[in-house]
mmCIF file of C-alpha atoms in Angstrom:
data_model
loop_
_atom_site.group_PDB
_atom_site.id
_atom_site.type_symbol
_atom_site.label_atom_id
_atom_site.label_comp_id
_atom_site.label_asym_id
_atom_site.label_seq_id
_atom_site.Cartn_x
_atom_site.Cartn_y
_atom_site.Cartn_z
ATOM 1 C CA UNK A 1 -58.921 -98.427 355.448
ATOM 2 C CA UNK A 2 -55.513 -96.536 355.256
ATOM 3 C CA UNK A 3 -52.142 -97.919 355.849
ATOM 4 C CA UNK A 4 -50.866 -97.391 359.617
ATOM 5 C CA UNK A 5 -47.307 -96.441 358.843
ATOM 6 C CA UNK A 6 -46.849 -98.045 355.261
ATOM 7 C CA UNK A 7 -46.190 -95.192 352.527
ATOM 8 C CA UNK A 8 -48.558 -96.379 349.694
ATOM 9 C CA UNK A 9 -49.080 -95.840 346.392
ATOM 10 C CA UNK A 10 -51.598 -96.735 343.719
ATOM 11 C CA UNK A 11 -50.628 -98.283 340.605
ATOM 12 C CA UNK A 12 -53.034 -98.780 337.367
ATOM 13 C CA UNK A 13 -52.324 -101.904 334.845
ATOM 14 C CA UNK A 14 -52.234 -101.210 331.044
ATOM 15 C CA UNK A 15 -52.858 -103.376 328.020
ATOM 16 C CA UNK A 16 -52.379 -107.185 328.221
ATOM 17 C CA UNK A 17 -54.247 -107.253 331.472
ATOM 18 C CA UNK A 18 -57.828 -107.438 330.023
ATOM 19 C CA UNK A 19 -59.547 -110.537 330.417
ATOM 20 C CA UNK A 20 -63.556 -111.747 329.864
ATOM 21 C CA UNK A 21 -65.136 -111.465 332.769
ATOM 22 C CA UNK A 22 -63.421 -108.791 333.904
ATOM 23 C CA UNK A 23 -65.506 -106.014 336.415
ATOM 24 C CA UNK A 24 -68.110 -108.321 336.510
ATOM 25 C CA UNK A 25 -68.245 -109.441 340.054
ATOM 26 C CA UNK A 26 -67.692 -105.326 341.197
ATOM 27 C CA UNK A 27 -70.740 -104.046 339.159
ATOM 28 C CA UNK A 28 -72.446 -107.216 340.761
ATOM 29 C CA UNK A 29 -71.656 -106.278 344.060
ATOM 30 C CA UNK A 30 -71.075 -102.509 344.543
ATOM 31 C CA UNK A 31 -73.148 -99.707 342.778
ATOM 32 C CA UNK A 32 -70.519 -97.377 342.547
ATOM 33 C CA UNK A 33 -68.621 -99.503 340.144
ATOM 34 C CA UNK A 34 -71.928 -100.376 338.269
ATOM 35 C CA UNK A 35 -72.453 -95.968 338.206
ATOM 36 C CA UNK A 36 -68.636 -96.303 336.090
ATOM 37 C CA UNK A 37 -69.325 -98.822 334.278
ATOM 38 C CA UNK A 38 -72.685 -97.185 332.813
ATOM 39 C CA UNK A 39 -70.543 -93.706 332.736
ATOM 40 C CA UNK A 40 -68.252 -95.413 330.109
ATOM 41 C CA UNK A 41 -70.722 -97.004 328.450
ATOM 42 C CA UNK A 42 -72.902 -93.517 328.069
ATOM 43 C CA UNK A 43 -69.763 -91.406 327.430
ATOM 44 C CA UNK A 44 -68.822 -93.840 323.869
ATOM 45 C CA UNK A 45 -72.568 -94.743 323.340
ATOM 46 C CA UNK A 46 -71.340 -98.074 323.294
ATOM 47 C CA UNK A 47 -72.472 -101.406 325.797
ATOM 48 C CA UNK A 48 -68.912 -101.643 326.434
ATOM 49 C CA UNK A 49 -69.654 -103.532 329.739
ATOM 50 C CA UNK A 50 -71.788 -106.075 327.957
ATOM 51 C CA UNK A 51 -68.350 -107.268 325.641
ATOM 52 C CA UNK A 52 -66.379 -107.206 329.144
ATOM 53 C CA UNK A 53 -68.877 -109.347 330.725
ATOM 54 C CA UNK A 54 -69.417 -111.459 327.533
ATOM 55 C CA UNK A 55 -66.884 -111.137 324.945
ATOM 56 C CA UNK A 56 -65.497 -112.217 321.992
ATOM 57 C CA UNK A 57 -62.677 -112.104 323.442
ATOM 58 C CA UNK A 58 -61.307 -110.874 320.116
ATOM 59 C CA UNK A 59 -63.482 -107.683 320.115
ATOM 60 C CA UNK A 60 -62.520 -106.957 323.528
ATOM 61 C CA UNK A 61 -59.193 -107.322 322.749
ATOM 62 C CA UNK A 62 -59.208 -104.838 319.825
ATOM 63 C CA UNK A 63 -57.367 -101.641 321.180
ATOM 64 C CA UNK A 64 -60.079 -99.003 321.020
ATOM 65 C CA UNK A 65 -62.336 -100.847 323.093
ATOM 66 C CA UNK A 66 -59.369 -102.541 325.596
ATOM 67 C CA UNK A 67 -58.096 -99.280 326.504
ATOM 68 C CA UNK A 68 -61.340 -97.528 327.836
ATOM 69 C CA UNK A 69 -62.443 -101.031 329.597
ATOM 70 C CA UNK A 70 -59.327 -101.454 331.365
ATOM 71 C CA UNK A 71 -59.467 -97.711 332.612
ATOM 72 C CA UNK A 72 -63.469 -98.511 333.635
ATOM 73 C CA UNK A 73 -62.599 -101.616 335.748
ATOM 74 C CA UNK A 74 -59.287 -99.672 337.569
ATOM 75 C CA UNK A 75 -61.447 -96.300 338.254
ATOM 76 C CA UNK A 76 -64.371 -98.629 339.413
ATOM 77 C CA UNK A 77 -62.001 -100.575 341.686
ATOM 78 C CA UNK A 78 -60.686 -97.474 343.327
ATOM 79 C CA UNK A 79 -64.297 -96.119 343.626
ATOM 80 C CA UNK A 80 -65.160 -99.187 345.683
ATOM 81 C CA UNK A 81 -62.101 -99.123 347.534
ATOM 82 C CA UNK A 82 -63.129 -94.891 348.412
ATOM 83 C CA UNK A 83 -66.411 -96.875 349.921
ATOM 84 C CA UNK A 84 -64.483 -98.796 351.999
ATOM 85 C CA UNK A 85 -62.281 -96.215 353.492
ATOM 86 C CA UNK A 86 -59.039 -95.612 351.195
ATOM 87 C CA UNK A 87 -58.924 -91.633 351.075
ATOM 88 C CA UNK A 88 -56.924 -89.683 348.738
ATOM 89 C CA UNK A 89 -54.703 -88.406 351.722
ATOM 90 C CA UNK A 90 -53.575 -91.714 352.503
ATOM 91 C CA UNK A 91 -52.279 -92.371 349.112
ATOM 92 C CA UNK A 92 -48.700 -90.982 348.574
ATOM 93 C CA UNK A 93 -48.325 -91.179 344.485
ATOM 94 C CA UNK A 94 -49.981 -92.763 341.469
ATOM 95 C CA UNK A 95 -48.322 -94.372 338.591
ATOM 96 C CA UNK A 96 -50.020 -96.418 335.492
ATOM 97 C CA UNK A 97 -48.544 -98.062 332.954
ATOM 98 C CA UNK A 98 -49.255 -96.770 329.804
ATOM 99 C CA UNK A 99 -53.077 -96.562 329.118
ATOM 100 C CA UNK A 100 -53.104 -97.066 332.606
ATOM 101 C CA UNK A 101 -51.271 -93.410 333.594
ATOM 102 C CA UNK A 102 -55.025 -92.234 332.083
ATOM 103 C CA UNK A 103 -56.518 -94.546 334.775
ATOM 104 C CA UNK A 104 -54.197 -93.205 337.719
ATOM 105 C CA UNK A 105 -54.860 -89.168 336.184
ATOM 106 C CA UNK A 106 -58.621 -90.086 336.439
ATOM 107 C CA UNK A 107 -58.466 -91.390 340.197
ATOM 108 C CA UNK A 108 -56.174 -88.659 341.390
ATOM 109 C CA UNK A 109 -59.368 -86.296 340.065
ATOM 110 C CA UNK A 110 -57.138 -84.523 337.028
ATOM 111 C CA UNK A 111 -59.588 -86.042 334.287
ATOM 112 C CA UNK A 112 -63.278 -86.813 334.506
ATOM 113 C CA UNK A 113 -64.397 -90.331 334.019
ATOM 114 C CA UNK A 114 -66.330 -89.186 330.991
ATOM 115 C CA UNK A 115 -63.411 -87.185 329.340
ATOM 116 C CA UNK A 116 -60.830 -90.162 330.508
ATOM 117 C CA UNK A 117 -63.383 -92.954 328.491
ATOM 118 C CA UNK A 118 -63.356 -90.223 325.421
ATOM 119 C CA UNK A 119 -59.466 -89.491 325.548
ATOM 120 C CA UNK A 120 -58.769 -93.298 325.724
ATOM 121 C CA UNK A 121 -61.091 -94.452 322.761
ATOM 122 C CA UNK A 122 -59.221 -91.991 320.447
ATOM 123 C CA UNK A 123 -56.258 -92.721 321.532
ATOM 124 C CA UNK A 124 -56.931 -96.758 320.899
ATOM 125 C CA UNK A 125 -58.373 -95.743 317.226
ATOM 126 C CA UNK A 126 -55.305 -93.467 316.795
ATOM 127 C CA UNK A 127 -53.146 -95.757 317.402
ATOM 128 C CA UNK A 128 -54.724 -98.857 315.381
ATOM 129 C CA UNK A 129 -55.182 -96.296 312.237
ATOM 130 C CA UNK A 130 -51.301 -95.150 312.776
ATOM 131 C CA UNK A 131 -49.638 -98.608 311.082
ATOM 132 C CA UNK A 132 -50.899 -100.658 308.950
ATOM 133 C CA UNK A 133 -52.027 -104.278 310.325
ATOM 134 C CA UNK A 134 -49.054 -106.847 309.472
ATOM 135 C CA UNK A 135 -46.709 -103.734 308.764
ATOM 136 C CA UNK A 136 -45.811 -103.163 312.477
ATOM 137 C CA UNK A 137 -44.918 -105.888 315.539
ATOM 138 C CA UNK A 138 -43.887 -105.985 318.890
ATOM 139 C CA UNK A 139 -42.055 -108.997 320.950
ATOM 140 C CA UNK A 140 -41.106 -109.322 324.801
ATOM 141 C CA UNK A 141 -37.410 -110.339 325.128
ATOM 142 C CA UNK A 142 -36.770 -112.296 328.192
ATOM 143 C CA UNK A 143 -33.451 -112.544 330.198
ATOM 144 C CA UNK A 144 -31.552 -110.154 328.165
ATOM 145 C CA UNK A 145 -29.934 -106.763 329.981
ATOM 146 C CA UNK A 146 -30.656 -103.479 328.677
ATOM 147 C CA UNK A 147 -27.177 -102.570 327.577
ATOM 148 C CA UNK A 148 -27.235 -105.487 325.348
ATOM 149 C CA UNK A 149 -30.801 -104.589 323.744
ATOM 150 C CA UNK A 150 -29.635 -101.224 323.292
ATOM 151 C CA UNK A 151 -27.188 -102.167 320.525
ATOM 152 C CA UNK A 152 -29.741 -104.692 319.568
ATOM 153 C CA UNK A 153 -31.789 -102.402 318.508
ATOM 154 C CA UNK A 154 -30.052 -100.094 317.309
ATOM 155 C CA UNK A 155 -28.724 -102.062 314.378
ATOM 156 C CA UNK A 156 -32.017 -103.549 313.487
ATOM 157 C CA UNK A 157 -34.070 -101.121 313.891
ATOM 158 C CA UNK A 158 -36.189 -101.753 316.462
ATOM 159 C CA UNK A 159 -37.042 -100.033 319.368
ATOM 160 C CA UNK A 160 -37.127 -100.484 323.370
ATOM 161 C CA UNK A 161 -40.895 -99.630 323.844
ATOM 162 C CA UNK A 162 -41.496 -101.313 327.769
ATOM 163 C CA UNK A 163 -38.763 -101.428 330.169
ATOM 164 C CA UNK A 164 -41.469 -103.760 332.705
ATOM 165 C CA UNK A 165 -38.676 -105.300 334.812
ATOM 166 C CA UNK A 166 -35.153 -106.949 334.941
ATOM 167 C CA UNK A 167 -34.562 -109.249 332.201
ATOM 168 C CA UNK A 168 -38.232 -109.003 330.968
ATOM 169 C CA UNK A 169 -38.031 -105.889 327.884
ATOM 170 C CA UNK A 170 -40.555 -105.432 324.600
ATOM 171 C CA UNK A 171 -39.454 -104.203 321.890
ATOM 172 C CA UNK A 172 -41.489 -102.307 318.795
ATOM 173 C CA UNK A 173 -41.094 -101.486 314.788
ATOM 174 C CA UNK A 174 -41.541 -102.359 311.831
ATOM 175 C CA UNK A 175 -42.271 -106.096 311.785
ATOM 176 C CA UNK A 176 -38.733 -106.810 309.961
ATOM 177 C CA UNK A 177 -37.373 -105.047 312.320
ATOM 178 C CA UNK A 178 -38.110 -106.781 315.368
ATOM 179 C CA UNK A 179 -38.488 -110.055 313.499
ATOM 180 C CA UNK A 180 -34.142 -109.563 313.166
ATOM 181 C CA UNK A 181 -33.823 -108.444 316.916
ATOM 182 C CA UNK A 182 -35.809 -111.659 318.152
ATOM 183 C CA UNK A 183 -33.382 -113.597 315.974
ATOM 184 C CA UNK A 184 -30.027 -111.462 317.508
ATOM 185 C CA UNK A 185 -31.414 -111.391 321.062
ATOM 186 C CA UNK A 186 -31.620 -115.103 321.389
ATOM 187 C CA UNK A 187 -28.078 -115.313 319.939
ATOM 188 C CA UNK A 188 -27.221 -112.736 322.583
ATOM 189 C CA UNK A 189 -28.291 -115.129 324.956
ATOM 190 C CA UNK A 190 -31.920 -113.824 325.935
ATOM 191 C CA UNK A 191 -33.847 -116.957 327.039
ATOM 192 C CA UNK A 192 -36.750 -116.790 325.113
ATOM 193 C CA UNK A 193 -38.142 -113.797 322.405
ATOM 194 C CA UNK A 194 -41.733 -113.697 322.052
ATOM 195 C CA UNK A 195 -43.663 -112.452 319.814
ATOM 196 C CA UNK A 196 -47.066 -110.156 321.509
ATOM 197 C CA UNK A 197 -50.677 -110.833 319.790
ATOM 198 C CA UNK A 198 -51.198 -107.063 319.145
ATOM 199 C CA UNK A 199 -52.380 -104.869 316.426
ATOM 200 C CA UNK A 200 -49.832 -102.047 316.155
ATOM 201 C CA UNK A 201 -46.660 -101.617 317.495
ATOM 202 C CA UNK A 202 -47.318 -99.424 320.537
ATOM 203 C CA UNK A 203 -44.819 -97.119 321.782
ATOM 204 C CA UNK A 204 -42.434 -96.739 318.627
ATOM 205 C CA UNK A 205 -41.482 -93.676 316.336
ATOM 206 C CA UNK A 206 -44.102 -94.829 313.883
ATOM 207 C CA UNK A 207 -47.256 -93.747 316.192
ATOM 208 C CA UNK A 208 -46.229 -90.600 315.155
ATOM 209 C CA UNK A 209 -49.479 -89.723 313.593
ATOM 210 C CA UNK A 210 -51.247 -90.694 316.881
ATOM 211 C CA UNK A 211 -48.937 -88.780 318.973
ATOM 212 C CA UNK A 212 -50.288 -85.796 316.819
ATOM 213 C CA UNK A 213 -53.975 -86.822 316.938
ATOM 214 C CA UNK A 214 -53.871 -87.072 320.978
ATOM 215 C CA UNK A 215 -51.808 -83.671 321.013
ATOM 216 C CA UNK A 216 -54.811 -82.064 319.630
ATOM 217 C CA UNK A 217 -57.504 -84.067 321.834
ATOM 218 C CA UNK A 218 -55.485 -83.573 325.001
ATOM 219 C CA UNK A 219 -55.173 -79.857 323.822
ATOM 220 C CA UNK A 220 -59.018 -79.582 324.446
ATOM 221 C CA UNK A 221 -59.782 -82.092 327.250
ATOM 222 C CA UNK A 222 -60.491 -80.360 330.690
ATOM 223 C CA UNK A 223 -57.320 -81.648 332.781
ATOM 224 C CA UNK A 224 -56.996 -80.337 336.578
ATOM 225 C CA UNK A 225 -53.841 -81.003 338.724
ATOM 226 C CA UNK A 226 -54.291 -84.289 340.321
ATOM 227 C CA UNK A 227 -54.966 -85.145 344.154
ATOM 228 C CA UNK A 228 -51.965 -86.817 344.691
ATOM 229 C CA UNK A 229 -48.882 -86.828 342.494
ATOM 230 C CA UNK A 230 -48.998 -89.053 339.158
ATOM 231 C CA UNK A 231 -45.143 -90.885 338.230
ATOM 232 C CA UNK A 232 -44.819 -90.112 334.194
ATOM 233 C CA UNK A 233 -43.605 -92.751 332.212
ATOM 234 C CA UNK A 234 -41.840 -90.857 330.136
ATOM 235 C CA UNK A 235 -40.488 -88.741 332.308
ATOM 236 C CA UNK A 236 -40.008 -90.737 335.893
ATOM 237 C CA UNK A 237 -41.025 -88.376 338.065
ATOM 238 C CA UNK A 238 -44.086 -87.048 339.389
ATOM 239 C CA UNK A 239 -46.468 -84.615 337.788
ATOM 240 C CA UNK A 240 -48.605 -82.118 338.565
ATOM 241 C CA UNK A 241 -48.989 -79.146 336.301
ATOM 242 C CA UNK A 242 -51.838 -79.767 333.685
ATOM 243 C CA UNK A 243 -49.849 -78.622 330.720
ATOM 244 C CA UNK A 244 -47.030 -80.905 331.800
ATOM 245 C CA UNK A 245 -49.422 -83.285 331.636
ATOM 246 C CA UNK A 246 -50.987 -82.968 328.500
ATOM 247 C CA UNK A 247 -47.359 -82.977 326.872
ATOM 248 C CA UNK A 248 -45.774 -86.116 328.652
ATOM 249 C CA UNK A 249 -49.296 -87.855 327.330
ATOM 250 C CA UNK A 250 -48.568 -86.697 323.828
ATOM 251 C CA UNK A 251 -45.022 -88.210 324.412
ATOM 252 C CA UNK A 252 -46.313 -91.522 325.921
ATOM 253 C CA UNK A 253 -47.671 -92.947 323.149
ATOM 254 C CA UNK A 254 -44.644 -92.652 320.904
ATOM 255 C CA UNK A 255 -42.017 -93.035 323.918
ATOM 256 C CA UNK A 256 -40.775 -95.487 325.960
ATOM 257 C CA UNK A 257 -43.017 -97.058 329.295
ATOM 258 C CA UNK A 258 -39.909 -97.036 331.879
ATOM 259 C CA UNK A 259 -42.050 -98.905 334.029
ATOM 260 C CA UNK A 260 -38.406 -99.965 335.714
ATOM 261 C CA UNK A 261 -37.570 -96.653 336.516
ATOM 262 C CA UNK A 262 -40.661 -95.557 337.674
ATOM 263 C CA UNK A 263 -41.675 -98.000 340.469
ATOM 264 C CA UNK A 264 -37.514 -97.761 341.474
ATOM 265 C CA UNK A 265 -38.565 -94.085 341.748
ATOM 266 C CA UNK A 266 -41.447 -94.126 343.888
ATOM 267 C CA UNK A 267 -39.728 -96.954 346.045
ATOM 268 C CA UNK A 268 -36.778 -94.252 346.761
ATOM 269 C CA UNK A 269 -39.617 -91.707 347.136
ATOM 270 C CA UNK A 270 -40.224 -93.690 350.103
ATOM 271 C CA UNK A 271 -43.131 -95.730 348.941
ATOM 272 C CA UNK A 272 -43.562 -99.357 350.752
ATOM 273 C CA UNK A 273 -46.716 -100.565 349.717
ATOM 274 C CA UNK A 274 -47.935 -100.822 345.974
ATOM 275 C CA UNK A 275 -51.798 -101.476 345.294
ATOM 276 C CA UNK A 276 -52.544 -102.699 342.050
ATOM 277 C CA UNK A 277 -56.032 -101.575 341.075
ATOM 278 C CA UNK A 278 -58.043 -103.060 338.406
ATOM 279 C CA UNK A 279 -57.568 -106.053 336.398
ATOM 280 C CA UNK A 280 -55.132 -109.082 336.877
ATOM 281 C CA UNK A 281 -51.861 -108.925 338.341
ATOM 282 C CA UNK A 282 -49.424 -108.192 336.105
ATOM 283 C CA UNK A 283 -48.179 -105.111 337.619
ATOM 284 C CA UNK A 284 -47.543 -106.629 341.448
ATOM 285 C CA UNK A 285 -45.899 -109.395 340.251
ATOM 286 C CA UNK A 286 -43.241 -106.670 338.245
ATOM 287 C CA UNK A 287 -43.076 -104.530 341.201
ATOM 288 C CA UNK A 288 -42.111 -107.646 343.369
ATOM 289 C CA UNK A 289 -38.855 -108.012 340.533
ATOM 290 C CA UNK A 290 -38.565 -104.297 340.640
ATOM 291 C CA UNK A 291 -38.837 -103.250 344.159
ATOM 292 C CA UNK A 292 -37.962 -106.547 346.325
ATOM 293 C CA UNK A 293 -38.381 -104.625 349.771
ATOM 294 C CA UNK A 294 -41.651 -102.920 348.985
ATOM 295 C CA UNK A 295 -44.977 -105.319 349.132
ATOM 296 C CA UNK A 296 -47.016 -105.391 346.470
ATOM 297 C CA UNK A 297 -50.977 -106.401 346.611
ATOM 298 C CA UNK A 298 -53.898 -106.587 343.728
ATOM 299 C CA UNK A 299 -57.467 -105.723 344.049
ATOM 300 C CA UNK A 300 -59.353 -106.421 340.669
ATOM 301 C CA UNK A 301 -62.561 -108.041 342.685
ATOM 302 C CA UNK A 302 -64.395 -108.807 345.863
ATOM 303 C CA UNK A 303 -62.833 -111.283 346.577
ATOM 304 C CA UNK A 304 -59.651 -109.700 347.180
ATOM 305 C CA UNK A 305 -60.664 -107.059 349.420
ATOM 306 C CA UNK A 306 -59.806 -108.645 352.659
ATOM 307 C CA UNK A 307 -56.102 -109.310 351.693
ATOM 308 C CA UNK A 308 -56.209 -105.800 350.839
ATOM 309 C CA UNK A 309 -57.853 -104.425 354.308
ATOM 310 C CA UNK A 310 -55.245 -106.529 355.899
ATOM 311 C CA UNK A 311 -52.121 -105.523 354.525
ATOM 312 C CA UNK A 312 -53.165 -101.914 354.639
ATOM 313 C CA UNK A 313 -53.750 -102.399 358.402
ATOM 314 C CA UNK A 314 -50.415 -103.821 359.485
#
């Protein structure tokens, strides 16, 4: 399974994408995403497959277990995908979008599954301890340019914490913060500014202290230099060196995803086929806003293999 004459690249989803259920039907059917699944759930002594498979939804939701769950279900996917042909050399770059960059650094072979599950389920409790709950919010302002934003958020206070596509931006703060953008964007003409059911607000100046918490883990983790090059969020281009690495991680969690500028990136890097693995779709339908002459495909299950091994063959 490789593309014929297609330049692909992998791309991992990040928070918002988790769903019940999720992983289920490839632990079900393929061992090697059952082997990840019990990896994760070994490396936090936790039955973290049990919530996917069964819930409460609201635990799973909860950011130090959602982060290492999403990264199991993307690294299983792109195990199962390895058993069905995909090889590394066929895969021009990686990109992830936030928790999901760990995802795309633990395919490409720069972090083991082990230390990825460990790095991830600090970094969720880092961030949840950073802020507060109530004291911080985030909100996803539809149909609004960046330019206008900008200023936006500049005199409120807020900040630009996911560029995700054209006209679709979330912004991060202090809840009073973006509580007066939402009100100025939609009298800036934004279409609609809504508020996102999470518990910290991600990707703002006031994760500072777990920017400085994941400094320190990332200082000690084991990192490699990937397979096949990874696209930084922060930075928008592709990385390689391990120290670079450990820094523009550090710098993720307070900076900005420019998930915008990175798939625009790998598109003029010559990529023409985007494979979403692991769960939901979030990221292909972006990358179809983003990129409108690349193609852009899912696999999160069994069921969608077939699409998969077709477009890959044509």
């Amino acid at each position: 399974m490789s593309p014929s004459d297609q330049k692909l690249s992998l791309i991992f989803p990040g928070q918002g994408s988790q769903a019940v259920g999720m992983g289920v039907a490839l632990a079900e059917t393929y061992p090697a995403a059952k082997a990840v699944f019990d990896e994760v759930d070994e490396a936090l002594g936790q039955n973290l497959s049990a919530l996917m498979k069964d819930g409460p939804m609201e635990e799973l939701t909860l950011t130090a277990n959602t982060q290492p769950a999403l990264m199991a279900v993307s690294v299983a996917a792109f195990r199962v995908l390895q058993g069905e042909g995909l090889s590394l050399s066929a895969v021009k770059s990686m990109a992830g979008q936030s928790l999901g960059e760990y995802s795309a650094y633990c395919a490409a072979g720069a972090i083991s599954l082990t230390d990825t599950a460990k790095l991830l389920r600090i970094r969720g409790d880092a961030m949840q301890a950073a802020v507060p709950v109530g004291e911080g919010a985030m909100a996803a302002i539809i149909g609004l340019d960046m330019e206008k934003l900008g200023a936006i958020t500049s005199e409120t206070g807020a900040e630009i914490a996911n560029d995700n596509a054209p006209g679709q931006i979330v912004i991060s703060g202090a809840k009073a913060a973006v509580d007066a953008a939402c009100v100025a964007a939609k009298e800036a003409g934004a279409k609609r500014a809504l508020p996102l059911p999470v518990s910290a607000p991600f990707h703002s100046t006031l994760m500072g202290p777990a920017a400085e918490r994941m400094a320190e883990a990332l200082a000690g983790a084991d990192i490699k230099p990937p397979a096949v090059p990874v696209f930084s969020n922060v930075l928008v281009e592709p990385v390689t060196e391990p120290d670079v690495i450990r820094r523009t991680l550090t710098e993720q969690v307070t900076g900005r995803v420019r998930w915008t500028e990175s798939i625009a990136a790998m598109e003029a890097d010559g990529t023409t086929l985007f494979l979403e693995v692991g769960a939901g779709k979030v990221l292909s339908g972006l990358v179809k806003r983003i990129a409108s002459d690349a193609k852009a495909i899912n696999f999160a299950g069994p069921d969608d293999l077939d699409a998969v091994r077709d477009m890959l063959s044509h």
